[in-house]
Short mmCIF file of C-alpha atoms in Angstrom, two decimals:
data_model
loop_
_atom_site.label_atom_id
_atom_site.label_comp_id
_atom_site.label_asym_id
_atom_site.label_seq_id
_atom_site.Cartn_x
_atom_site.Cartn_y
_atom_site.Cartn_z
CA LEU A 1 -23.66 -24.64 -21.05
CA MET A 2 -20.52 -24.88 -18.91
CA LEU A 3 -18.89 -21.99 -20.83
CA LYS A 4 -21.88 -19.76 -20.00
CA TRP A 5 -21.49 -20.41 -16.27
CA GLU A 6 -17.75 -19.84 -16.44
CA LYS A 7 -18.53 -16.36 -17.85
CA VAL A 8 -20.99 -15.69 -15.06
CA LEU A 9 -18.41 -16.67 -12.44
CA LEU A 10 -15.82 -14.51 -14.09
CA CYS A 11 -18.19 -11.46 -14.02
CA VAL A 12 -18.99 -12.16 -10.34
CA ARG A 13 -15.29 -12.22 -9.50
CA LYS A 14 -14.65 -8.95 -11.34
CA TRP A 15 -17.56 -7.26 -9.52
CA LYS A 16 -16.31 -8.60 -6.20
CA ASN A 17 -13.00 -6.90 -6.86
CA TYR A 18 -14.75 -3.56 -7.63
CA LEU A 19 -16.97 -3.76 -4.55
CA MET A 20 -14.12 -4.50 -2.11
CA ALA A 21 -13.56 -2.06 0.71
CA GLY A 22 -10.14 -0.52 0.99
CA PHE A 23 -7.30 -1.99 3.04
CA LEU A 24 -8.01 -2.05 6.76
CA GLY A 25 -6.24 -3.19 9.88
CA GLU A 26 -2.78 -3.46 11.46
CA TYR A 27 -0.71 -6.62 11.02
CA GLU A 28 2.78 -7.58 12.31
CA ALA A 29 5.30 -9.41 10.20
CA THR A 30 8.94 -10.34 10.41
CA VAL A 31 11.60 -9.56 7.79
CA ASP A 32 14.12 -12.37 7.28
CA ALA A 33 17.87 -12.02 6.67
CA LYS A 34 17.24 -11.70 2.89
CA GLY A 35 14.78 -8.85 3.24
CA ARG A 36 11.64 -10.95 2.68
CA PHE A 37 8.40 -11.03 4.64
CA LEU A 38 5.21 -13.04 4.48
CA LEU A 39 2.13 -10.96 3.76
CA PRO A 40 -0.23 -11.59 6.68
CA ALA A 41 -3.32 -13.64 5.75
CA GLY A 42 -5.66 -10.83 6.94
CA LEU A 43 -4.26 -8.46 4.30
CA LYS A 44 -3.98 -11.15 1.59
CA LYS A 45 -7.70 -11.85 2.01
CA GLN A 46 -8.41 -8.16 1.30
CA MET A 47 -6.67 -8.37 -2.09
CA PRO A 48 -8.37 -9.38 -5.32
CA GLU A 49 -8.06 -13.09 -6.09
CA GLY A 50 -4.99 -13.85 -8.11
CA THR A 51 -2.96 -10.79 -7.05
CA SER A 52 0.63 -11.65 -7.87
CA VAL A 53 2.37 -8.28 -8.31
CA LEU A 54 2.37 -5.26 -6.03
CA VAL A 55 4.20 -1.91 -6.23
CA ILE A 56 6.23 -0.68 -3.27
CA ASN A 57 7.63 2.81 -3.05
CA ARG A 58 8.74 5.51 -0.66
CA GLY A 59 5.95 6.81 1.55
CA MET A 60 5.64 9.76 3.86
CA ASP A 61 6.54 9.81 7.55
CA ASP A 62 9.40 7.24 7.18
CA CYS A 63 7.35 4.31 5.93
CA LEU A 64 6.83 2.52 2.62
CA TRP A 65 3.64 2.42 0.59
CA MET A 66 2.53 -0.78 -1.09
CA TYR A 67 -0.12 -0.66 -3.82
CA LEU A 68 -2.13 -3.09 -5.87
CA LEU A 69 -1.12 -2.68 -9.53
CA ASN A 70 -4.46 -0.96 -10.46
CA ASP A 71 -4.17 1.51 -7.57
CA TRP A 72 -0.52 2.30 -8.43
CA GLN A 73 -1.56 3.02 -12.01
CA LYS A 74 -3.88 5.73 -10.68
CA VAL A 75 -1.03 7.25 -8.71
CA GLU A 76 1.17 7.03 -11.78
CA GLU A 77 -1.49 8.85 -13.89
CA ARG A 78 -1.55 11.68 -11.41
CA LEU A 79 2.24 11.95 -11.37
CA ARG A 80 2.29 12.14 -15.18
CA GLU A 81 0.31 15.39 -14.81
CA VAL A 82 3.08 16.90 -12.64
CA ASN A 83 5.18 18.97 -15.00
CA PRO A 84 8.87 18.33 -14.11
CA TYR A 85 9.83 21.56 -15.88
CA ASP A 86 7.79 23.79 -13.63
CA SER A 87 9.88 23.47 -10.44
CA ARG A 88 12.50 21.51 -8.60
CA GLU A 89 9.78 20.54 -6.15
CA ASN A 90 7.87 18.84 -8.94
CA ARG A 91 10.95 16.95 -10.05
CA MET A 92 11.72 15.84 -6.49
CA VAL A 93 8.18 14.56 -5.89
CA ARG A 94 8.24 12.58 -9.14
CA LYS A 95 11.74 11.29 -8.51
CA ALA A 96 10.97 10.21 -4.93
CA LEU A 97 7.72 8.42 -5.88
CA ILE A 98 8.58 7.01 -9.30
CA ALA A 99 12.30 6.23 -9.18
CA GLY A 100 11.91 4.65 -5.76
CA ALA A 101 9.03 2.36 -6.86
CA VAL A 102 9.61 -1.32 -7.50
CA TYR A 103 7.38 -4.14 -8.67
CA ALA A 104 7.21 -6.80 -5.97
CA GLU A 105 6.06 -10.33 -6.88
CA PHE A 106 5.16 -13.02 -4.40
CA ASP A 107 7.77 -15.78 -4.37
CA SER A 108 6.78 -19.45 -4.30
CA ALA A 109 6.39 -19.31 -0.53
CA GLY A 110 4.15 -16.20 -0.68
CA ARG A 111 6.85 -13.84 0.55
CA ILE A 112 7.57 -10.30 -0.74
CA ASN A 113 11.15 -9.05 -1.11
CA LEU A 114 11.93 -5.54 0.08
CA SER A 115 14.76 -3.75 -1.77
CA LYS A 116 17.66 -2.63 0.44
CA ILE A 117 17.22 0.96 -0.75
CA LEU A 118 13.55 1.06 0.30
CA SER A 119 14.18 -0.85 3.48
CA ASP A 120 16.97 1.62 4.46
CA TYR A 121 14.75 4.61 3.56
CA ALA A 122 12.04 3.48 5.98
CA GLY A 123 14.58 2.26 8.58
CA LEU A 124 13.01 -1.15 8.61
CA ASP A 125 14.40 -3.64 11.06
CA LYS A 126 13.33 -7.25 11.61
CA GLU A 127 9.91 -6.49 13.03
CA ILE A 128 7.50 -4.53 10.82
CA VAL A 129 3.89 -3.42 10.88
CA LEU A 130 1.62 -3.39 7.80
CA ALA A 131 -1.14 -0.90 8.16
CA GLY A 132 -4.10 -0.66 5.86
CA ASP A 133 -4.68 2.84 4.44
CA ILE A 134 -7.67 2.36 2.14
CA ASP A 135 -5.95 2.42 -1.31
CA LYS A 136 -2.54 1.24 -0.06
CA ILE A 137 -0.75 -0.60 2.71
CA GLU A 138 1.88 1.22 4.77
CA ILE A 139 4.95 -0.70 5.82
CA TRP A 140 6.47 0.54 9.06
CA ASP A 141 9.35 -0.34 11.34
CA LYS A 142 7.48 -1.69 14.39
CA THR A 143 9.20 0.61 16.85
CA LYS A 144 8.54 3.74 14.73
CA TYR A 145 4.92 2.79 14.36
CA GLN A 146 4.46 2.38 18.06
CA GLN A 147 6.15 5.73 18.71
CA LEU A 148 3.78 7.34 16.22
CA PHE A 149 0.85 6.53 18.49
CA GLU A 150 2.51 6.94 21.91
CA SER A 151 1.68 10.66 22.18
CA LEU A 152 -1.70 10.39 20.48
CA THR A 153 -4.35 10.75 23.17
CA SER A 154 -8.02 10.23 22.44
CA GLU A 155 -8.47 13.97 22.98
CA LYS A 156 -5.82 14.78 20.28
CA LEU A 157 -7.35 12.20 17.88
CA SER A 158 -10.81 13.65 18.48
CA ALA A 159 -9.62 17.23 17.77
CA MET A 160 -7.74 16.14 14.61
CA ALA A 161 -10.65 14.10 13.31
CA SER A 162 -13.10 16.96 13.92
CA SER A 163 -10.79 19.44 12.14
CA ILE A 164 -10.12 17.17 9.15
CA LEU A 165 -13.42 15.33 8.82
CA GLY A 166 -15.73 17.89 10.38
CA SER A 167 -18.70 17.03 12.46
CA GLY A 168 -21.03 16.66 9.52
CA GLY A 169 -23.88 17.51 11.82
CA LYS A 170 -24.15 13.92 13.03
CA ALA A 171 -23.91 12.81 16.63
CA GLY A 172 -21.23 10.17 17.15
#
């Protein structure tokens, strides 16, 4: 009887992982002298139970991208379709996103270690911001992240959102 309930619980946990929303929110963290940071509890709660390995790689706009392993595998599948023999641009995209990627495991204290190469690429200092971006988490230097939004007025945001998302005929 107990085995049957264990199977039910396992199925519920699996479905919970499938039904989860993407990563949301902005969180601050501090990088220690060894390049480690503690993943904020608000983000950790958004990850499937038992997550122990993430993938971190170069992102766009001078930040890093951090993926759950399943989400990274989807990115990797798309990159496999990019033919490196077609163009230098294809090779550079593959090289930047694959060669720069690292598996990151939580240490015994729940910290994640950032490689020096990736940290230097994003210009990360001691204070960082982790920003949810649906299928990934962006890792930003705090100052750069703040500068990103300094010139963004509500009017500019409204115009960009309308252009990209469209009005959809709904009043907002």
